[in-house]
PDB file of N, CA and C in Angstrom:
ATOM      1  N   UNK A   1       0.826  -1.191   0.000  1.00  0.00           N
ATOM      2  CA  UNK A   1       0.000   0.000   0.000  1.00  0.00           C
ATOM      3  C   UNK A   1       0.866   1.249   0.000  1.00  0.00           C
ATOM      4  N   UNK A   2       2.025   0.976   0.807  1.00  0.00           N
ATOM      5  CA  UNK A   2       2.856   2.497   0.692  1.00  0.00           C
ATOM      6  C   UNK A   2       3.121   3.045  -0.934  1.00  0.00           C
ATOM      7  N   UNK A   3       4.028   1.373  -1.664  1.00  0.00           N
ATOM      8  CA  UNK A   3       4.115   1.902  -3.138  1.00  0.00           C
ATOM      9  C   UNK A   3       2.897   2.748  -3.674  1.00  0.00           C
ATOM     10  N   UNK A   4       2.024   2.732  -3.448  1.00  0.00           N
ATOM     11  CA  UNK A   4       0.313   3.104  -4.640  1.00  0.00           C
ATOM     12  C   UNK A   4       0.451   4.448  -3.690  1.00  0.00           C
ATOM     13  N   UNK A   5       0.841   4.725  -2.556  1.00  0.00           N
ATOM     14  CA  UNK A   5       0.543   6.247  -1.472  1.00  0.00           C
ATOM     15  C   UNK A   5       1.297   6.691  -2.055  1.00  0.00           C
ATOM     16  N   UNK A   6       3.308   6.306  -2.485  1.00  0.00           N
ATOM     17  CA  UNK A   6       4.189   7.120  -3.074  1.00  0.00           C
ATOM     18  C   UNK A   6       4.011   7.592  -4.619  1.00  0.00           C
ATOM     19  N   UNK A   7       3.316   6.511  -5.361  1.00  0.00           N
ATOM     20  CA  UNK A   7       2.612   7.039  -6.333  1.00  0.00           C
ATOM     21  C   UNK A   7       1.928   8.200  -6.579  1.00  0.00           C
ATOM     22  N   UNK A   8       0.775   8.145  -6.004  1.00  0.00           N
ATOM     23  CA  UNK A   8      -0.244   9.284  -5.946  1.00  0.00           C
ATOM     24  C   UNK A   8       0.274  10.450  -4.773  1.00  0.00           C
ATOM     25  N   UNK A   9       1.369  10.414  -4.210  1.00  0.00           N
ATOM     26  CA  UNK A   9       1.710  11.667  -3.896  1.00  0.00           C
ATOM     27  C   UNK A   9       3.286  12.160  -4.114  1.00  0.00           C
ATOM     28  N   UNK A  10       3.833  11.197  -5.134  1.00  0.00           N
ATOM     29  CA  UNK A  10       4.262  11.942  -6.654  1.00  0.00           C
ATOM     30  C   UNK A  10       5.787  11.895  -5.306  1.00  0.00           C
ATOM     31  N   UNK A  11       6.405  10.901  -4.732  1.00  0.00           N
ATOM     32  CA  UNK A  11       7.599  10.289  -3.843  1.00  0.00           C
ATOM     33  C   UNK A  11       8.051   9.440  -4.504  1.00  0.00           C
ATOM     34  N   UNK A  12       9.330   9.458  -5.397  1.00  0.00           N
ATOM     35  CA  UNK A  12      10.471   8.887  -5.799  1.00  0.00           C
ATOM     36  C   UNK A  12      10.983   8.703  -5.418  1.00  0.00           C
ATOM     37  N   UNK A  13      11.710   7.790  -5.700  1.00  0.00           N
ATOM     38  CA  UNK A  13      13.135   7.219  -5.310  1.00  0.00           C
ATOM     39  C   UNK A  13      13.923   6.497  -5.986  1.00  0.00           C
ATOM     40  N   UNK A  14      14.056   7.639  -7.127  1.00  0.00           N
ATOM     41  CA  UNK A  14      14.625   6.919  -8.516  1.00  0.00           C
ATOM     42  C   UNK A  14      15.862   7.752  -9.222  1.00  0.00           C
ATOM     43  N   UNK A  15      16.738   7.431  -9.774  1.00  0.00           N
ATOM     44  CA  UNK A  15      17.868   7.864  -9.945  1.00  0.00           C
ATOM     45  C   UNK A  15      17.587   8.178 -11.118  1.00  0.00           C
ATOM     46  N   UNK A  16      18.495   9.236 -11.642  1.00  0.00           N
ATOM     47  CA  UNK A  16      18.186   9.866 -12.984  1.00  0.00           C
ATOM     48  C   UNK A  16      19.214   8.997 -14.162  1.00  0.00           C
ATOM     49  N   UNK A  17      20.022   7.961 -13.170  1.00  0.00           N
ATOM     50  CA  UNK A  17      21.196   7.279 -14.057  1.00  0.00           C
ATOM     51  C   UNK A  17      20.295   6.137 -14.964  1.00  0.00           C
ATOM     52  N   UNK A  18      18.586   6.057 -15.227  1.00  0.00           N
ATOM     53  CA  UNK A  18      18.426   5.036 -16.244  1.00  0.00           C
ATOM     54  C   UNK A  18      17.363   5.379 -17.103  1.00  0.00           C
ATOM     55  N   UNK A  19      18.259   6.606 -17.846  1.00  0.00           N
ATOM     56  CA  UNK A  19      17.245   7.101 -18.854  1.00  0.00           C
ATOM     57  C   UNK A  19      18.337   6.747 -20.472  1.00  0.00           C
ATOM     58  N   UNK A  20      17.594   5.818 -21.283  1.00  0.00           N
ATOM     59  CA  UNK A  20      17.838   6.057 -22.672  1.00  0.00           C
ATOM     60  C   UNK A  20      17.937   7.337 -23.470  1.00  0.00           C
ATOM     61  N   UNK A  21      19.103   7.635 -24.520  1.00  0.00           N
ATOM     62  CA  UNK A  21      19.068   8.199 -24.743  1.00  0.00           C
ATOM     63  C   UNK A  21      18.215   8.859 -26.309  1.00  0.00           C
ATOM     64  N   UNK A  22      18.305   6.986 -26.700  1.00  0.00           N
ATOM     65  CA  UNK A  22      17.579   6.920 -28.119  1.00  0.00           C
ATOM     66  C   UNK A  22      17.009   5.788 -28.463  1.00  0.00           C
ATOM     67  N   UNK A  23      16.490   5.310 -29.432  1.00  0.00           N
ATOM     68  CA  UNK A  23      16.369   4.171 -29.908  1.00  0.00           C
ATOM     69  C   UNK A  23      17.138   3.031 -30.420  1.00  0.00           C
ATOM     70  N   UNK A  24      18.482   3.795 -30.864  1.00  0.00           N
ATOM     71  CA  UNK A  24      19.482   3.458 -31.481  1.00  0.00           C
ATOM     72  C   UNK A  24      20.073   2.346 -30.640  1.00  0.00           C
ATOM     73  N   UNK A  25      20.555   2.929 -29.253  1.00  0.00           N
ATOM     74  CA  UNK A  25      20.448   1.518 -28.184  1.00  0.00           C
ATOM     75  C   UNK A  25      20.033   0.570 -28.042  1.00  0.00           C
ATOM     76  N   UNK A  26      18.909   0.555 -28.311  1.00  0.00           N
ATOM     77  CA  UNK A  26      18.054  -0.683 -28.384  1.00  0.00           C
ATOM     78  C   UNK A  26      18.399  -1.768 -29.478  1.00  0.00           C
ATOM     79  N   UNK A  27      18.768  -0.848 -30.437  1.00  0.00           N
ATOM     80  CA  UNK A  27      19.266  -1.758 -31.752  1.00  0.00           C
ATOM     81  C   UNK A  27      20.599  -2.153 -31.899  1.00  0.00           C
ATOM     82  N   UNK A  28      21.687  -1.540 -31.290  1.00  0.00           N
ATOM     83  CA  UNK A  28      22.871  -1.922 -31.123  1.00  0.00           C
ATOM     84  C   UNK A  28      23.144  -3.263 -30.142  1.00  0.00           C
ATOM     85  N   UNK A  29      22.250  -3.021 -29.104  1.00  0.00           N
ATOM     86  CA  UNK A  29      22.849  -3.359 -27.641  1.00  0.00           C
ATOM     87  C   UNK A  29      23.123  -4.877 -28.261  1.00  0.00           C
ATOM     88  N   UNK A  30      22.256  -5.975 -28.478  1.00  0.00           N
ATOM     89  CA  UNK A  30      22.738  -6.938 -28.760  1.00  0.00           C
ATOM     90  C   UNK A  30      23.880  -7.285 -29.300  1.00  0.00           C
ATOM     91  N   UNK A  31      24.226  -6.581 -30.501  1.00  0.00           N
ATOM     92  CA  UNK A  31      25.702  -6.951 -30.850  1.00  0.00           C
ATOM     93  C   UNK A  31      26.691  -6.552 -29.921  1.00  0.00           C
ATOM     94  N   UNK A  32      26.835  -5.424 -29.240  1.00  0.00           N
ATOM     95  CA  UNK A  32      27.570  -5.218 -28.067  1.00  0.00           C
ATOM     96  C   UNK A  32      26.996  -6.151 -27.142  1.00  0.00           C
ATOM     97  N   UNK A  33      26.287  -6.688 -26.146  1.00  0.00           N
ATOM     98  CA  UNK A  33      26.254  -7.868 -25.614  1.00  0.00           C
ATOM     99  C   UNK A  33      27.014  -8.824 -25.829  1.00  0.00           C
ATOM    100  N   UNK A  34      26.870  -9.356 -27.126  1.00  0.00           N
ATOM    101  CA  UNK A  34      27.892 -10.463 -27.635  1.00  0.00           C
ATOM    102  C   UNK A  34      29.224  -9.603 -27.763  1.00  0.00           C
ATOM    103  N   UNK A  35      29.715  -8.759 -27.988  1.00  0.00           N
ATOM    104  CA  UNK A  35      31.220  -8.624 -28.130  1.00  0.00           C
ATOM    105  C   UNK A  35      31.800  -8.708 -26.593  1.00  0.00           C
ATOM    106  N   UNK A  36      30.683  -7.936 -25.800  1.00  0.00           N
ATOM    107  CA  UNK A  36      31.555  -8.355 -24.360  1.00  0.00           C
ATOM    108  C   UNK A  36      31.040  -9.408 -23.479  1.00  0.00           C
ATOM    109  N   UNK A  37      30.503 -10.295 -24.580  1.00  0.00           N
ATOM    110  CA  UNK A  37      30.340 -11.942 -23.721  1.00  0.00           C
ATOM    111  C   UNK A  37      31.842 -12.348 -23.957  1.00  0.00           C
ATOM    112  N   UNK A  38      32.014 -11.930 -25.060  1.00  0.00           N
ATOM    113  CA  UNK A  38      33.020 -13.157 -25.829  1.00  0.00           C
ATOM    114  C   UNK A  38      34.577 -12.427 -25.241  1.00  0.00           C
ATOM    115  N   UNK A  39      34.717 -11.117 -24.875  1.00  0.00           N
ATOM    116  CA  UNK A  39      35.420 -10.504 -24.006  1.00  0.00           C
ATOM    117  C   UNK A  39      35.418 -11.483 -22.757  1.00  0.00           C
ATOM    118  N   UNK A  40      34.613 -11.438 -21.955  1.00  0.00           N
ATOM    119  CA  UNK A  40      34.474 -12.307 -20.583  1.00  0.00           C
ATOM    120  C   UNK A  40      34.858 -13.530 -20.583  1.00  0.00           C
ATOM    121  N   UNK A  41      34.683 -14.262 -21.555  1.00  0.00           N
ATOM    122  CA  UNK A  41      34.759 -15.540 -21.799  1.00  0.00           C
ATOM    123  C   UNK A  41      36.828 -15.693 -22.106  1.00  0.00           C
ATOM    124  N   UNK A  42      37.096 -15.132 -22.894  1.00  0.00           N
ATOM    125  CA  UNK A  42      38.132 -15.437 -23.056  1.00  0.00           C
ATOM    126  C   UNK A  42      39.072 -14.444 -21.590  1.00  0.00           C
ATOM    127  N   UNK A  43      38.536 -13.713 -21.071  1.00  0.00           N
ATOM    128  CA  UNK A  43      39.095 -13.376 -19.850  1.00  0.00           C
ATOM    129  C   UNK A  43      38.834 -14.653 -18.830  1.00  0.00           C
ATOM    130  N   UNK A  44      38.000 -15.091 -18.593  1.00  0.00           N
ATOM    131  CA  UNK A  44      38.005 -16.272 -17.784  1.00  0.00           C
ATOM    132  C   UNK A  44      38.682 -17.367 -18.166  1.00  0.00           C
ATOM    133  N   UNK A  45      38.875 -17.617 -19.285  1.00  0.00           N
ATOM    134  CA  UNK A  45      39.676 -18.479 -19.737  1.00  0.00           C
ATOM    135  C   UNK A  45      40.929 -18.456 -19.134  1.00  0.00           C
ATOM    136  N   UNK A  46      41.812 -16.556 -19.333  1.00  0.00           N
ATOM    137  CA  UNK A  46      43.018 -16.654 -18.955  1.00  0.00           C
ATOM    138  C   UNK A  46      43.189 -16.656 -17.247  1.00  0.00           C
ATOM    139  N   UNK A  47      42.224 -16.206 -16.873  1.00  0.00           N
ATOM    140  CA  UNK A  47      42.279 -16.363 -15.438  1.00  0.00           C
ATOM    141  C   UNK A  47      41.999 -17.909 -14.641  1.00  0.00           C
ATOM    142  N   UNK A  48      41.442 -18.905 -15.379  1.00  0.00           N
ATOM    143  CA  UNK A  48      41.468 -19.871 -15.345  1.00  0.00           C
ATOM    144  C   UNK A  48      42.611 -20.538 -15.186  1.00  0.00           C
ATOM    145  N   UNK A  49      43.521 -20.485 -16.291  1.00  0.00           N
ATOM    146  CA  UNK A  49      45.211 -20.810 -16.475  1.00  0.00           C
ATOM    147  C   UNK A  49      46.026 -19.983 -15.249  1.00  0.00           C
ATOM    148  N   UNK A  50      45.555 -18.761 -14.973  1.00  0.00           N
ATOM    149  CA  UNK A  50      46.750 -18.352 -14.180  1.00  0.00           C
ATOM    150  C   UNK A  50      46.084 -18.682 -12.534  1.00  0.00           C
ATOM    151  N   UNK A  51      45.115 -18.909 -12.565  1.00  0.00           N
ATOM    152  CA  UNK A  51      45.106 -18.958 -10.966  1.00  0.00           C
ATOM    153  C   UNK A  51      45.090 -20.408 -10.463  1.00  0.00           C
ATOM    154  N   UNK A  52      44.898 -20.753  -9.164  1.00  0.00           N
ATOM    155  CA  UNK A  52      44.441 -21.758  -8.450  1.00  0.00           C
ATOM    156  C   UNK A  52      43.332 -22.094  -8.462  1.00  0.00           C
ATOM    157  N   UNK A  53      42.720 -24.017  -8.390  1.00  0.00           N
ATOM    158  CA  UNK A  53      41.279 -24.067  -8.807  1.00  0.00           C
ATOM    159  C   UNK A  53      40.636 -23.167  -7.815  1.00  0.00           C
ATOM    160  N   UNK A  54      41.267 -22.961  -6.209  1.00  0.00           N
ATOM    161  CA  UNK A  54      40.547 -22.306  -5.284  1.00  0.00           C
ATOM    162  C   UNK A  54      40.352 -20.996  -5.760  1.00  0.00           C
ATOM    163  N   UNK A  55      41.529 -20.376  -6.038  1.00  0.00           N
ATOM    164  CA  UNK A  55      41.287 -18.828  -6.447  1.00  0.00           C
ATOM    165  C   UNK A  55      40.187 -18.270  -7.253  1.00  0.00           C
ATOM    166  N   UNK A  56      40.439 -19.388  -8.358  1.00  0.00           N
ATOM    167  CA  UNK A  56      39.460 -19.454  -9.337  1.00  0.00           C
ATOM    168  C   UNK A  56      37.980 -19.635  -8.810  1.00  0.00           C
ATOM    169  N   UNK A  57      37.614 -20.180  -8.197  1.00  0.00           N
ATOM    170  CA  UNK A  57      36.482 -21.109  -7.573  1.00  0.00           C
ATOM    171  C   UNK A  57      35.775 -19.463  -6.907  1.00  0.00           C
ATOM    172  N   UNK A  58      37.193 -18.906  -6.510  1.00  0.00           N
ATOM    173  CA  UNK A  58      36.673 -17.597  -5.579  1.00  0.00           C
ATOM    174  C   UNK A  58      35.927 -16.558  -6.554  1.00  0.00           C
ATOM    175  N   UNK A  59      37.010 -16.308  -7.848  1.00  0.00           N
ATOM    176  CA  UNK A  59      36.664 -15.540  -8.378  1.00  0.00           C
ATOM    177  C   UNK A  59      35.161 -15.721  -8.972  1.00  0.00           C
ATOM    178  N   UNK A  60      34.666 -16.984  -9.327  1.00  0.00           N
ATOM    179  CA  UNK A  60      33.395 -17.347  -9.814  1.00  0.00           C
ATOM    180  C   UNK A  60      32.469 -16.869  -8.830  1.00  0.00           C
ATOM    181  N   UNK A  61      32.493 -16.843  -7.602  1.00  0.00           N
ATOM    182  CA  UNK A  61      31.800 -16.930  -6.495  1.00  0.00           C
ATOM    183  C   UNK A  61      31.336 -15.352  -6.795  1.00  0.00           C
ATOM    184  N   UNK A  62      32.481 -14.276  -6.529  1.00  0.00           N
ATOM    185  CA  UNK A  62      32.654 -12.877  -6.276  1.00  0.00           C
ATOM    186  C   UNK A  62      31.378 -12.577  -7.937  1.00  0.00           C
ATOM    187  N   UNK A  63      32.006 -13.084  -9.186  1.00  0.00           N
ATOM    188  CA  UNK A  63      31.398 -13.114 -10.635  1.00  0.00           C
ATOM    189  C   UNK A  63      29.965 -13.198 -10.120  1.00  0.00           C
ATOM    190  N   UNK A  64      29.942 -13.756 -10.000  1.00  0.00           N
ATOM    191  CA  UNK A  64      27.984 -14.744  -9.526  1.00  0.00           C
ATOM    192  C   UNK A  64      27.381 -13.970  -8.314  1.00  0.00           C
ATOM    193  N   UNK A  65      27.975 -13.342  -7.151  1.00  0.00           N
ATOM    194  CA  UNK A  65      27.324 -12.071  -6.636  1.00  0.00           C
ATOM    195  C   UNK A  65      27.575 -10.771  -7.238  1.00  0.00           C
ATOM    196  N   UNK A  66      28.284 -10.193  -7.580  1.00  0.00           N
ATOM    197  CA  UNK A  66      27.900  -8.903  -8.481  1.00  0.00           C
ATOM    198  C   UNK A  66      27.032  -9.607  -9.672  1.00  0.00           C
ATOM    199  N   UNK A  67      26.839 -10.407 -10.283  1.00  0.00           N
ATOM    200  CA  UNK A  67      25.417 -10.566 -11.228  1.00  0.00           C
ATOM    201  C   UNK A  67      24.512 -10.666 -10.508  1.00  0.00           C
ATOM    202  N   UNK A  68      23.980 -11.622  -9.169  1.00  0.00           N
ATOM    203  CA  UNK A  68      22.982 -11.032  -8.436  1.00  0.00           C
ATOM    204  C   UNK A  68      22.599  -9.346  -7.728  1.00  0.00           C
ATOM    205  N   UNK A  69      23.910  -8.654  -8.079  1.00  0.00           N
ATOM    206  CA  UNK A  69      23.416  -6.896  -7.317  1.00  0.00           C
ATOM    207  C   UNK A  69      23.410  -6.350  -8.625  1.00  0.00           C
ATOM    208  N   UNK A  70      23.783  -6.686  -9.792  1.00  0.00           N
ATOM    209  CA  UNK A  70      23.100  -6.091 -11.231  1.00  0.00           C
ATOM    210  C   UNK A  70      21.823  -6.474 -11.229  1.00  0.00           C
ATOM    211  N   UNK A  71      21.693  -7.847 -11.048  1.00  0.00           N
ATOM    212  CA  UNK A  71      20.115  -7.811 -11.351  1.00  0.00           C
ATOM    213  C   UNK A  71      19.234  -7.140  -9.821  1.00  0.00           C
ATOM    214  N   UNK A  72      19.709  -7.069  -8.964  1.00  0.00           N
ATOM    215  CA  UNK A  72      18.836  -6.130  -8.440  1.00  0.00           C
ATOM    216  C   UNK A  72      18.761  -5.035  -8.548  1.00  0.00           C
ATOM    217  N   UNK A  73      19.564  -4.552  -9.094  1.00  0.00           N
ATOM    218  CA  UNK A  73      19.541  -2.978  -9.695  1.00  0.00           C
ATOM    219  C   UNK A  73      19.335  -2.827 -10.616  1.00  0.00           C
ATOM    220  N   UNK A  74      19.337  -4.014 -11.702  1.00  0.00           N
ATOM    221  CA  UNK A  74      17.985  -3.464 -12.597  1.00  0.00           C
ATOM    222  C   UNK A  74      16.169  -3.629 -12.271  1.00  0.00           C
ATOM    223  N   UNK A  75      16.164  -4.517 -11.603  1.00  0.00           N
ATOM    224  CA  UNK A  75      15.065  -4.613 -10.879  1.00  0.00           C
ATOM    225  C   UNK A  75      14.961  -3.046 -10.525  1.00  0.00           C
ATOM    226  N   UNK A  76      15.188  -2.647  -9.739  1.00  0.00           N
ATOM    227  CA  UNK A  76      14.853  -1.753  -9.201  1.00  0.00           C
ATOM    228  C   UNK A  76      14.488  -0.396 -10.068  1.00  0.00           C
ATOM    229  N   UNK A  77      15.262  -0.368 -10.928  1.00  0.00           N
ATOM    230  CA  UNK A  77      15.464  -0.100 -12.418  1.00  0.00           C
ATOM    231  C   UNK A  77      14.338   0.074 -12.948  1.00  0.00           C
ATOM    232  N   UNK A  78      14.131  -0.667 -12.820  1.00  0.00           N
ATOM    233  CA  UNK A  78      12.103  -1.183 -13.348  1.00  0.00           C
ATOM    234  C   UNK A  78      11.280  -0.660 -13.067  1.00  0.00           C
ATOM    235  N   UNK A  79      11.501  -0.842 -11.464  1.00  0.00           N
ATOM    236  CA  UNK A  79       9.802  -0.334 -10.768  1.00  0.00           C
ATOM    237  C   UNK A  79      10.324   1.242 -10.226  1.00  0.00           C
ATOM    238  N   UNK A  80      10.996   2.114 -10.663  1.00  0.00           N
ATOM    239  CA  UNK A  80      11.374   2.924 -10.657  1.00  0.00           C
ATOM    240  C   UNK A  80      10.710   3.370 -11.901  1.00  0.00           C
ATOM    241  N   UNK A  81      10.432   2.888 -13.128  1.00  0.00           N
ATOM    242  CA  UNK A  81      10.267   3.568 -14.210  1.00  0.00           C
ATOM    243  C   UNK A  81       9.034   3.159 -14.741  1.00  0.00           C
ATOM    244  N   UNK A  82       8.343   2.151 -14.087  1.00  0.00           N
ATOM    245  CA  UNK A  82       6.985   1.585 -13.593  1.00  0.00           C
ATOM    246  C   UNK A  82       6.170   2.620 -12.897  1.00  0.00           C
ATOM    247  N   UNK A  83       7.131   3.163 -11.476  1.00  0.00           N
ATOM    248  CA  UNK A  83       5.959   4.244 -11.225  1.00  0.00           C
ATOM    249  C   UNK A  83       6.070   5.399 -11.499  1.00  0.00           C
ATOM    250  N   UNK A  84       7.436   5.925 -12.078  1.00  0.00           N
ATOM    251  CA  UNK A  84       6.853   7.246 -13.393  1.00  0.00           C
ATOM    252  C   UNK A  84       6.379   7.172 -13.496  1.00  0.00           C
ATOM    253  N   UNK A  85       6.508   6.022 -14.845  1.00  0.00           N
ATOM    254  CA  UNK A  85       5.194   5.948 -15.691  1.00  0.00           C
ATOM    255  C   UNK A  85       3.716   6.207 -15.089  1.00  0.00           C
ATOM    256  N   UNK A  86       3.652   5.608 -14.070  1.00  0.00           N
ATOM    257  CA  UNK A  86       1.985   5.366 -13.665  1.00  0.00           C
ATOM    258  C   UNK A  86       2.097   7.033 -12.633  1.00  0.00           C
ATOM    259  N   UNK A  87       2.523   7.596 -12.435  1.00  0.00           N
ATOM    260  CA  UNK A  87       2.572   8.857 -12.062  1.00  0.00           C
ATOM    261  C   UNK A  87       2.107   9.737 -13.112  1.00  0.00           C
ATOM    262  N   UNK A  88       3.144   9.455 -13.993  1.00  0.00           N
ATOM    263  CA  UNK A  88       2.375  10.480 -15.571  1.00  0.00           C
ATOM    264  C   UNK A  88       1.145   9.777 -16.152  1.00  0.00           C
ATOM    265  N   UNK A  89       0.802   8.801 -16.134  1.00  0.00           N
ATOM    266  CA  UNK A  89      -0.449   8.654 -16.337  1.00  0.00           C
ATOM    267  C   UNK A  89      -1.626   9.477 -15.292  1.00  0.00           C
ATOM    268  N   UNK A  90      -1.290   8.536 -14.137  1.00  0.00           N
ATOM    269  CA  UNK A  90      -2.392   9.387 -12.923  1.00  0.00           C
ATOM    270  C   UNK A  90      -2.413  11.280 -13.419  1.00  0.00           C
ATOM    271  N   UNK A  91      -1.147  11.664 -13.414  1.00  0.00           N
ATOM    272  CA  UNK A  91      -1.628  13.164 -13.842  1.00  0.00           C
ATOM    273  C   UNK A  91      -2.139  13.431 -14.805  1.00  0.00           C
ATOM    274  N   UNK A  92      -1.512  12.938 -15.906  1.00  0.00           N
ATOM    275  CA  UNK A  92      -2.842  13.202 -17.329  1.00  0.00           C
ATOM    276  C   UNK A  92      -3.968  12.839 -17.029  1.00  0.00           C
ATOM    277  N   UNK A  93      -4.522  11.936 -16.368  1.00  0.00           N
ATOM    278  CA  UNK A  93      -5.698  11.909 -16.247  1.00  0.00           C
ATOM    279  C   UNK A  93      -6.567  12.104 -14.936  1.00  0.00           C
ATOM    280  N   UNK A  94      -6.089  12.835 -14.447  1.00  0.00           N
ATOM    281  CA  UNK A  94      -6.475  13.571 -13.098  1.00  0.00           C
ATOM    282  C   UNK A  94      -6.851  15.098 -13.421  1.00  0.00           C
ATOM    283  N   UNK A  95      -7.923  15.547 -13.433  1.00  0.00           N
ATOM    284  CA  UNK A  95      -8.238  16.866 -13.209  1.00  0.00           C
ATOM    285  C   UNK A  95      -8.201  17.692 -12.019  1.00  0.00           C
ATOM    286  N   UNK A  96      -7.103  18.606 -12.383  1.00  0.00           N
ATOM    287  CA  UNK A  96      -7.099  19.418 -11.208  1.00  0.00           C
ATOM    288  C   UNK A  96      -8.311  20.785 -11.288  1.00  0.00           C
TER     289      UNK A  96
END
């Protein structure tokens, strides 16, 4: 119930760091995706060779929690731009 109260009395808590700038992004991003998969991949590779299975084992560990705090920050990401959105709706269609 608080989210739908911060809504309708127009309380953010959203960072201005996830605004697109164009469309063009949208159409690129995939091929950049794949260039820095294939970046990662052959970086793990060499870090593979130079470390210890433990080290290694670590570094996967450390890899695999910063991808869980990306995806919560894009999550958040989301419903950040979820209740814009439904903010600028409620005002367009709210008569003052």
């Amino acid at each position: 119930m608080k989210d739908s109260e911060d809504i309708l009395t127009g309380v953010f808590f959203c960072s201005s760091n996830y605004r697109y700038s164009s469309n063009f992004s949208f159409f690129i991003f995939p091929i950049l995706l794949l260039l820095h998969l294939s970046v990662i991949l052959e970086s793990l590779e060499t870090w593979k060779q130079k470390l210890s299975e433990g080290e290694f084992e670590e570094l996967e560990l450390l890899l695999e929690l910063y991808s869980q705090a990306q995806g919560m920050e894009m999550t958040a990401a989301f419903v950040c731009g979820f209740k814009n959105g439904t903010a600028m709706m409620i005002e367009v269609m709210v008569d003052d």
